[in-house]
Tab-separated table of C-alpha atoms in Angstrom:
chain	number	residue	atom	x	y	z
F	1	MET	CA	-81.927	-27.592	133.922
F	2	ASN	CA	-79.773	-24.527	134.667
F	3	GLY	CA	-78.289	-26.250	137.700
F	4	LEU	CA	-76.944	-29.277	135.839
F	5	TYR	CA	-73.488	-27.737	135.591
F	6	SER	CA	-71.600	-25.558	138.029
F	7	ILE	CA	-69.260	-22.643	137.380
F	8	LYS	CA	-65.634	-22.391	138.436
F	9	VAL	CA	-63.682	-19.170	137.835
F	10	GLU	CA	-59.934	-19.502	137.305
F	11	TRP	CA	-57.113	-17.107	136.554
F	12	SER	CA	-53.330	-17.149	136.517
F	13	PRO	CA	-50.691	-15.270	134.494
F	14	ALA	CA	-49.829	-18.675	132.993
F	15	TYR	CA	-53.178	-18.776	131.185
F	16	GLU	CA	-52.560	-15.413	129.552
F	17	CYS	CA	-48.979	-16.288	128.609
F	18	ILE	CA	-50.214	-19.429	126.854
F	19	ILE	CA	-53.048	-17.718	125.008
F	20	SER	CA	-50.842	-14.794	123.958
F	21	LEU	CA	-48.441	-17.215	122.243
F	22	TYR	CA	-51.416	-18.997	120.688
F	23	THR	CA	-52.677	-15.636	119.376
F	24	TYR	CA	-49.294	-14.822	117.840
F	25	ILE	CA	-48.945	-18.168	116.078
F	26	TYR	CA	-52.528	-18.827	115.004
F	27	GLU	CA	-53.028	-16.737	111.862
F	28	LYS	CA	-56.537	-17.838	110.893
F	29	GLU	CA	-58.481	-15.894	113.516
F	30	ARG	CA	-56.222	-12.878	114.052
F	31	LYS	CA	-58.275	-10.555	111.856
F	32	HIS	CA	-61.097	-10.935	114.370
F	33	TYR	CA	-58.984	-10.027	117.389
F	34	LEU	CA	-59.027	-6.606	118.979
F	35	LEU	CA	-55.215	-6.444	118.849
F	36	GLY	CA	-55.230	-6.855	115.064
F	37	THR	CA	-52.330	-7.471	112.712
F	38	ALA	CA	-50.340	-4.456	113.941
F	39	TRP	CA	-49.769	-6.193	117.282
F	40	LYS	CA	-48.201	-9.169	115.501
F	41	GLU	CA	-45.685	-6.944	113.714
F	42	GLU	CA	-44.879	-4.920	116.834
F	43	THR	CA	-44.393	-8.084	118.875
F	44	LYS	CA	-42.187	-9.626	116.196
F	45	GLN	CA	-39.759	-6.742	116.651
F	46	MET	CA	-39.384	-7.685	120.333
F	47	LEU	CA	-38.261	-11.228	119.497
F	48	PRO	CA	-34.816	-12.432	118.423
F	49	ALA	CA	-34.876	-12.962	114.667
F	50	SER	CA	-34.165	-16.679	115.020
F	51	PHE	CA	-37.098	-17.123	117.440
F	52	ALA	CA	-39.450	-15.115	115.196
F	53	ASP	CA	-38.446	-17.315	112.238
F	54	GLU	CA	-39.053	-20.427	114.328
F	55	LEU	CA	-42.525	-19.243	115.329
F	56	ALA	CA	-43.376	-18.446	111.709
F	57	ASP	CA	-43.231	-22.174	110.941
F	58	GLU	CA	-44.647	-23.391	114.254
F	59	ARG	CA	-47.859	-25.445	114.365
F	60	TRP	CA	-48.322	-25.333	118.133
F	61	GLU	CA	-51.691	-26.907	118.875
F	62	VAL	CA	-51.539	-27.852	122.566
F	63	LEU	CA	-53.256	-24.773	123.988
F	64	HIS	CA	-56.232	-26.730	125.296
F	65	ARG	CA	-54.245	-29.446	127.046
F	66	LEU	CA	-52.024	-26.838	128.679
F	67	VAL	CA	-55.093	-24.981	129.944
F	68	LEU	CA	-56.158	-28.196	131.709
F	69	LEU	CA	-52.696	-28.529	133.245
F	70	VAL	CA	-52.659	-24.935	134.528
F	71	ALA	CA	-55.982	-25.638	136.240
F	72	GLN	CA	-54.368	-28.579	138.057
F	73	SER	CA	-51.016	-27.009	138.873
F	74	PRO	CA	-50.260	-26.170	142.532
F	75	GLN	CA	-47.904	-23.409	141.375
F	76	THR	CA	-49.561	-20.706	139.273
F	77	GLN	CA	-48.685	-17.416	140.951
F	78	SER	CA	-46.329	-16.646	138.064
F	79	VAL	CA	-45.504	-18.004	134.630
F	80	GLU	CA	-42.094	-19.099	135.893
F	81	GLU	CA	-43.680	-21.107	138.728
F	82	PHE	CA	-45.992	-22.952	136.378
F	83	LEU	CA	-43.260	-23.706	133.843
F	84	GLY	CA	-40.993	-24.963	136.617
F	85	TRP	CA	-43.742	-27.302	137.830
F	86	LEU	CA	-44.478	-28.521	134.298
F	87	GLU	CA	-40.778	-29.266	133.740
F	88	SER	CA	-40.578	-31.233	137.001
F	89	ILE	CA	-43.430	-33.690	136.413
F	90	PRO	CA	-42.844	-36.850	134.348
F	91	PRO	CA	-44.846	-37.585	131.185
F	92	GLY	CA	-46.685	-40.363	133.030
F	93	GLU	CA	-48.098	-37.856	135.514
F	94	ILE	CA	-49.160	-35.551	132.675
F	95	TYR	CA	-51.028	-38.488	131.169
F	96	GLU	CA	-52.741	-39.245	134.494
F	97	ARG	CA	-53.797	-35.618	134.883
F	98	LEU	CA	-55.272	-35.450	131.370
F	99	ALA	CA	-56.786	-38.935	131.159
F	100	PRO	CA	-59.992	-38.198	133.134
F	101	TRP	CA	-60.900	-35.386	130.730
F	102	VAL	CA	-59.315	-36.023	127.322
F	103	GLU	CA	-60.345	-38.899	125.070
F	104	THR	CA	-57.272	-38.911	122.802
F	105	ILE	CA	-53.827	-38.289	124.297
F	106	PRO	CA	-50.645	-38.352	122.161
F	107	LEU	CA	-48.048	-40.975	123.021
F	108	ASN	CA	-45.151	-38.500	122.783
F	109	LEU	CA	-46.214	-36.395	125.776
F	110	GLY	CA	-42.603	-35.898	126.856
F	111	GLU	CA	-41.646	-34.390	123.500
F	112	ILE	CA	-44.739	-32.168	123.426
F	113	ARG	CA	-44.056	-30.987	126.976
F	114	ASP	CA	-40.410	-30.196	126.239
F	115	ARG	CA	-41.315	-28.354	123.043
F	116	SER	CA	-43.996	-26.310	124.811
F	117	LEU	CA	-41.601	-25.487	127.661
F	118	SER	CA	-38.994	-24.247	125.195
F	119	LEU	CA	-41.471	-22.037	123.331
F	120	LEU	CA	-43.187	-20.639	126.423
F	121	THR	CA	-39.945	-19.953	128.292
F	122	ARG	CA	-38.555	-17.880	125.428
F	123	TRP	CA	-41.937	-16.256	124.740
F	124	ASN	CA	-42.201	-15.224	128.379
F	125	GLU	CA	-38.666	-13.847	128.368
F	126	HIS	CA	-38.963	-11.759	125.217
F	127	TYR	CA	-42.636	-10.782	125.212
F	128	PHE	CA	-44.959	-11.770	128.023
F	129	SER	CA	-42.772	-10.617	130.918
F	130	LYS	CA	-42.923	-7.127	129.343
F	131	VAL	CA	-46.737	-6.981	129.063
F	132	ASP	CA	-48.331	-3.988	130.784
F	133	PRO	CA	-48.986	-5.106	134.410
F	134	ARG	CA	-52.317	-3.272	134.233
F	135	ILE	CA	-53.590	-5.965	131.851
F	136	LEU	CA	-52.871	-8.747	134.338
F	137	GLU	CA	-54.350	-6.729	137.203
F	138	ASN	CA	-57.574	-6.153	135.261
F	139	LEU	CA	-57.832	-9.826	134.362
F	140	GLN	CA	-57.469	-10.726	138.033
F	141	ARG	CA	-60.118	-8.131	138.882
F	142	SER	CA	-62.474	-9.612	136.306
F	143	ALA	CA	-62.021	-13.087	137.815
F	144	ASP	CA	-62.653	-11.746	141.331
F	145	GLU	CA	-65.803	-9.896	140.274
F	146	LEU	CA	-67.076	-12.916	138.346
F	147	THR	CA	-66.527	-15.187	141.351
F	148	VAL	CA	-68.844	-12.958	143.376
F	149	ARG	CA	-71.393	-12.718	140.583
F	150	ALA	CA	-71.409	-16.498	140.137
F	151	LYS	CA	-72.961	-16.892	143.587
F	152	GLU	CA	-76.165	-15.178	142.495
F	153	THR	CA	-76.375	-15.724	138.720
F	154	PRO	CA	-77.529	-18.938	137.009
F	155	PRO	CA	-74.543	-20.626	135.293
F	156	ILE	CA	-76.028	-20.524	131.783
F	157	ASP	CA	-76.718	-16.780	132.098
F	158	LEU	CA	-73.268	-16.104	133.530
F	159	VAL	CA	-71.557	-17.755	130.548
F	160	ASP	CA	-73.784	-15.790	128.178
F	161	HIS	CA	-72.897	-12.538	129.956
F	162	VAL	CA	-69.099	-12.870	129.986
F	163	THR	CA	-68.835	-14.277	126.454
F	164	ASN	CA	-71.348	-11.874	124.926
F	165	GLY	CA	-73.519	-14.624	123.501
F	166	ILE	CA	-72.175	-18.147	124.027
F	167	TRP	CA	-74.993	-20.332	125.352
F	168	ILE	CA	-73.808	-23.668	126.746
F	169	GLU	CA	-76.855	-25.887	126.946
F	170	PRO	CA	-77.140	-28.044	130.087
F	171	MET	CA	-76.439	-31.727	129.425
F	172	GLU	CA	-76.443	-34.745	131.685
F	173	ASP	CA	-72.714	-35.403	131.199
F	174	LEU	CA	-71.557	-31.779	131.593
F	175	ARG	CA	-70.758	-31.167	135.257
F	176	GLU	CA	-68.638	-28.016	135.291
F	177	VAL	CA	-67.748	-25.003	133.134
F	178	VAL	CA	-64.459	-23.265	133.948
F	179	LEU	CA	-64.391	-19.555	133.068
F	180	ILE	CA	-60.990	-17.916	132.523
F	181	PRO	CA	-60.587	-14.219	131.643
F	182	GLN	CA	-58.226	-13.419	128.767
F	183	TYR	CA	-57.198	-10.342	126.801
F	184	HIS	CA	-55.124	-11.378	123.803
F	185	CYS	CA	-57.927	-13.163	121.907
F	186	ALA	CA	-60.608	-10.528	122.552
F	187	HIS	CA	-63.219	-10.111	121.044
F	188	SER	CA	-63.257	-13.908	120.756
F	189	SER	CA	-63.823	-16.604	123.366
F	190	VAL	CA	-61.913	-19.889	123.301
F	191	LEU	CA	-64.280	-22.743	124.148
F	192	ASP	CA	-63.475	-26.428	124.564
F	193	PHE	CA	-65.404	-29.466	125.735
F	194	TYR	CA	-63.930	-32.474	127.518
F	195	ARG	CA	-65.410	-35.379	129.478
F	196	GLY	CA	-67.806	-33.735	131.921
F	197	LEU	CA	-66.001	-30.397	131.662
F	198	ALA	CA	-65.916	-27.309	129.448
F	199	THR	CA	-63.338	-24.519	129.561
F	200	CYS	CA	-64.139	-21.061	128.267
F	201	MET	CA	-61.505	-18.330	128.041
F	202	TYR	CA	-63.718	-15.267	127.829
F	203	PRO	CA	-62.624	-11.841	126.509
F	204	VAL	CA	-61.892	-8.821	128.685
F	205	LYS	CA	-61.747	-6.198	125.932
F	206	ASP	CA	-60.830	-3.226	128.116
F	207	ALA	CA	-58.116	-4.946	130.174
F	208	ALA	CA	-55.464	-2.604	128.754
F	209	THR	CA	-57.352	0.570	129.695
F	210	THR	CA	-58.010	2.413	132.943
F	211	LYS	CA	-61.676	3.132	132.199
F	212	PRO	CA	-64.516	1.560	130.187
F	213	GLN	CA	-64.385	2.036	126.424
F	214	PRO	CA	-68.004	2.200	125.172
F	215	LEU	CA	-66.777	3.092	121.686
F	216	LEU	CA	-65.326	-0.416	121.205
F	217	GLU	CA	-68.637	-2.116	121.932
F	218	LEU	CA	-70.615	0.564	120.103
F	219	LEU	CA	-68.549	0.141	116.941
F	220	SER	CA	-68.944	-3.620	116.839
F	221	ILE	CA	-72.740	-3.332	117.164
F	222	THR	CA	-73.289	-0.487	114.701
F	223	GLN	CA	-70.951	-2.003	112.106
F	224	CYS	CA	-72.948	-5.228	112.262
F	225	LEU	CA	-76.239	-3.380	111.877
F	226	ALA	CA	-74.992	-1.500	108.796
F	227	ASP	CA	-75.484	-4.516	106.554
F	228	ALA	CA	-78.752	-5.581	104.910
F	229	LYS	CA	-78.015	-9.326	105.031
F	230	ARG	CA	-77.132	-9.207	108.708
F	231	LEU	CA	-80.338	-7.325	109.443
F	232	GLN	CA	-82.179	-10.045	107.536
F	233	ILE	CA	-80.500	-12.697	109.682
F	234	LEU	CA	-81.554	-10.841	112.836
F	235	HIS	CA	-85.107	-10.635	111.503
F	236	CYS	CA	-85.148	-14.416	110.951
F	237	LEU	CA	-83.819	-15.116	114.431
F	238	ALA	CA	-86.382	-12.766	115.966
F	239	LYS	CA	-89.013	-15.243	114.781
F	240	LYS	CA	-87.321	-18.526	115.798
F	241	THR	CA	-84.012	-20.254	116.448
F	242	CYS	CA	-82.195	-21.391	113.301
F	243	THR	CA	-79.315	-23.604	112.298
F	244	LEU	CA	-76.683	-22.295	109.912
F	245	GLY	CA	-78.305	-24.235	107.071
F	246	GLU	CA	-81.729	-22.752	107.803
F	247	LEU	CA	-80.298	-19.230	107.814
F	248	GLN	CA	-78.562	-19.925	104.508
F	249	LYS	CA	-81.899	-20.769	102.902
F	250	GLN	CA	-83.464	-17.608	104.303
F	251	VAL	CA	-80.819	-15.158	103.062
F	252	SER	CA	-79.772	-16.961	99.851
F	253	LEU	CA	-76.014	-16.696	100.320
F	254	ALA	CA	-73.158	-19.181	100.275
F	255	LYS	CA	-72.794	-21.090	103.519
F	256	SER	CA	-69.324	-19.634	104.125
F	257	THR	CA	-70.708	-16.095	103.729
F	258	VAL	CA	-73.561	-16.761	106.160
F	259	HIS	CA	-71.055	-18.217	108.613
F	260	HIS	CA	-68.993	-15.031	108.336
F	261	HIS	CA	-72.072	-12.910	109.078
F	262	VAL	CA	-73.271	-14.922	112.070
F	263	THR	CA	-69.748	-14.986	113.510
F	264	ALA	CA	-69.628	-11.179	113.374
F	265	LEU	CA	-73.106	-10.913	114.889
F	266	ARG	CA	-72.184	-13.312	117.704
F	267	ARG	CA	-68.947	-11.513	118.546
F	268	ALA	CA	-70.868	-8.234	118.726
F	269	GLY	CA	-73.347	-9.794	121.124
F	270	LEU	CA	-76.378	-9.511	118.822
F	271	ILE	CA	-77.086	-13.226	118.614
F	272	ARG	CA	-76.409	-16.326	120.693
F	273	ALA	CA	-74.519	-19.402	119.570
F	274	HIS	CA	-75.920	-22.512	121.265
F	275	TYR	CA	-73.521	-25.370	122.074
F	276	THR	CA	-74.612	-28.871	123.026
F	277	GLY	CA	-71.494	-30.725	124.061
F	278	SER	CA	-69.055	-29.941	121.252
F	279	THR	CA	-67.337	-26.937	119.731
F	280	THR	CA	-69.678	-27.148	116.734
F	281	ILE	CA	-72.531	-24.654	117.087
F	282	SER	CA	-75.922	-26.390	117.115
F	283	TYR	CA	-78.100	-23.369	116.335
F	284	TYR	CA	-78.492	-19.612	116.790
F	285	SER	CA	-80.996	-17.343	118.524
F	286	LEU	CA	-81.556	-13.603	118.846
F	287	ARG	CA	-79.898	-11.981	121.873
F	288	GLU	CA	-82.457	-9.275	122.479
F	289	ALA	CA	-80.469	-7.635	125.269
F	290	PHE	CA	-78.551	-5.646	122.641
F	291	VAL	CA	-81.737	-3.723	121.764
F	292	GLU	CA	-81.685	-2.213	125.259
F	293	ARG	CA	-77.889	-2.043	125.387
F	294	LEU	CA	-77.479	0.130	122.278
F	295	PRO	CA	-79.064	3.359	123.654
F	296	VAL	CA	-77.084	2.905	126.881
F	297	LEU	CA	-73.850	2.785	124.900
F	298	LEU	CA	-74.842	5.820	122.840
F	299	ARG	CA	-75.595	7.883	125.941
F	300	SER	CA	-72.347	6.766	127.558
F	301	PHE	CA	-70.366	7.694	124.449
F	302	PHE	CA	-72.050	11.096	123.945
F	303	HIS	CA	-72.290	12.215	127.553
F	304	GLY	CA	-69.664	10.210	129.432
F	305	PRO	CA	-66.334	11.619	130.695
F	306	GLU	CA	-63.672	12.425	128.136
């Protein structure tokens, strides 16, 4: 079953430019991101006031379609190249490029394209073009290393490894999973399913640093373990896989509270979230690798280089 889908590794600065704008605009998940709320305020100071005000009211929800277009663009060496290509192609060609993968496509593709071009061009000018080049270099390095690793690692295990616990179940109609490294949404992954294809923008948490940061991973694990209800959830999953509803019955909490706990546990790599063809999680399981990983992180933190 592991061989039912293949892995393709992609990377381009255009991907990171798009997801960085998405991170800035999308308020709901920002508290979970490594960059935190301080990044939003610092970035806002880099933008013209009129542009910052415009973004405050923006409901830009075309991230996923743009990711598909970057994957098909012949010009992705720079953000400017991709945006120039996107501006040059007619709406009819955009439709043809999306149609094999996307079930519902808006009729006003020209307007959406023009709006996205306007936002991304100004975002690139005022923010993304000033991003530390080390971040982009490390993302490219991650993609290169993953391409090599993909030759010897089963696809389902590779996805689990880079996402720290996303488990994409093999299905007859899923042919390929595209893995794209990203920094701005770390610790989160951005996962989407299309016809026969899934894209997963996986986090590279230490892309802004010159050396590994075991403290970041150590904190996320130990903070999760310092909670009685989360330990109870882990105990349940050590016995069997569970849906969210089954876990709710076990720990006697509101469904929203249980969801909050399992989301934290998944991001820390303590449990797996199993997906079966949609972005709704089917069930959860224990990711026992963290039991062996924790002492490694402790030794690295205590005895590693300063």
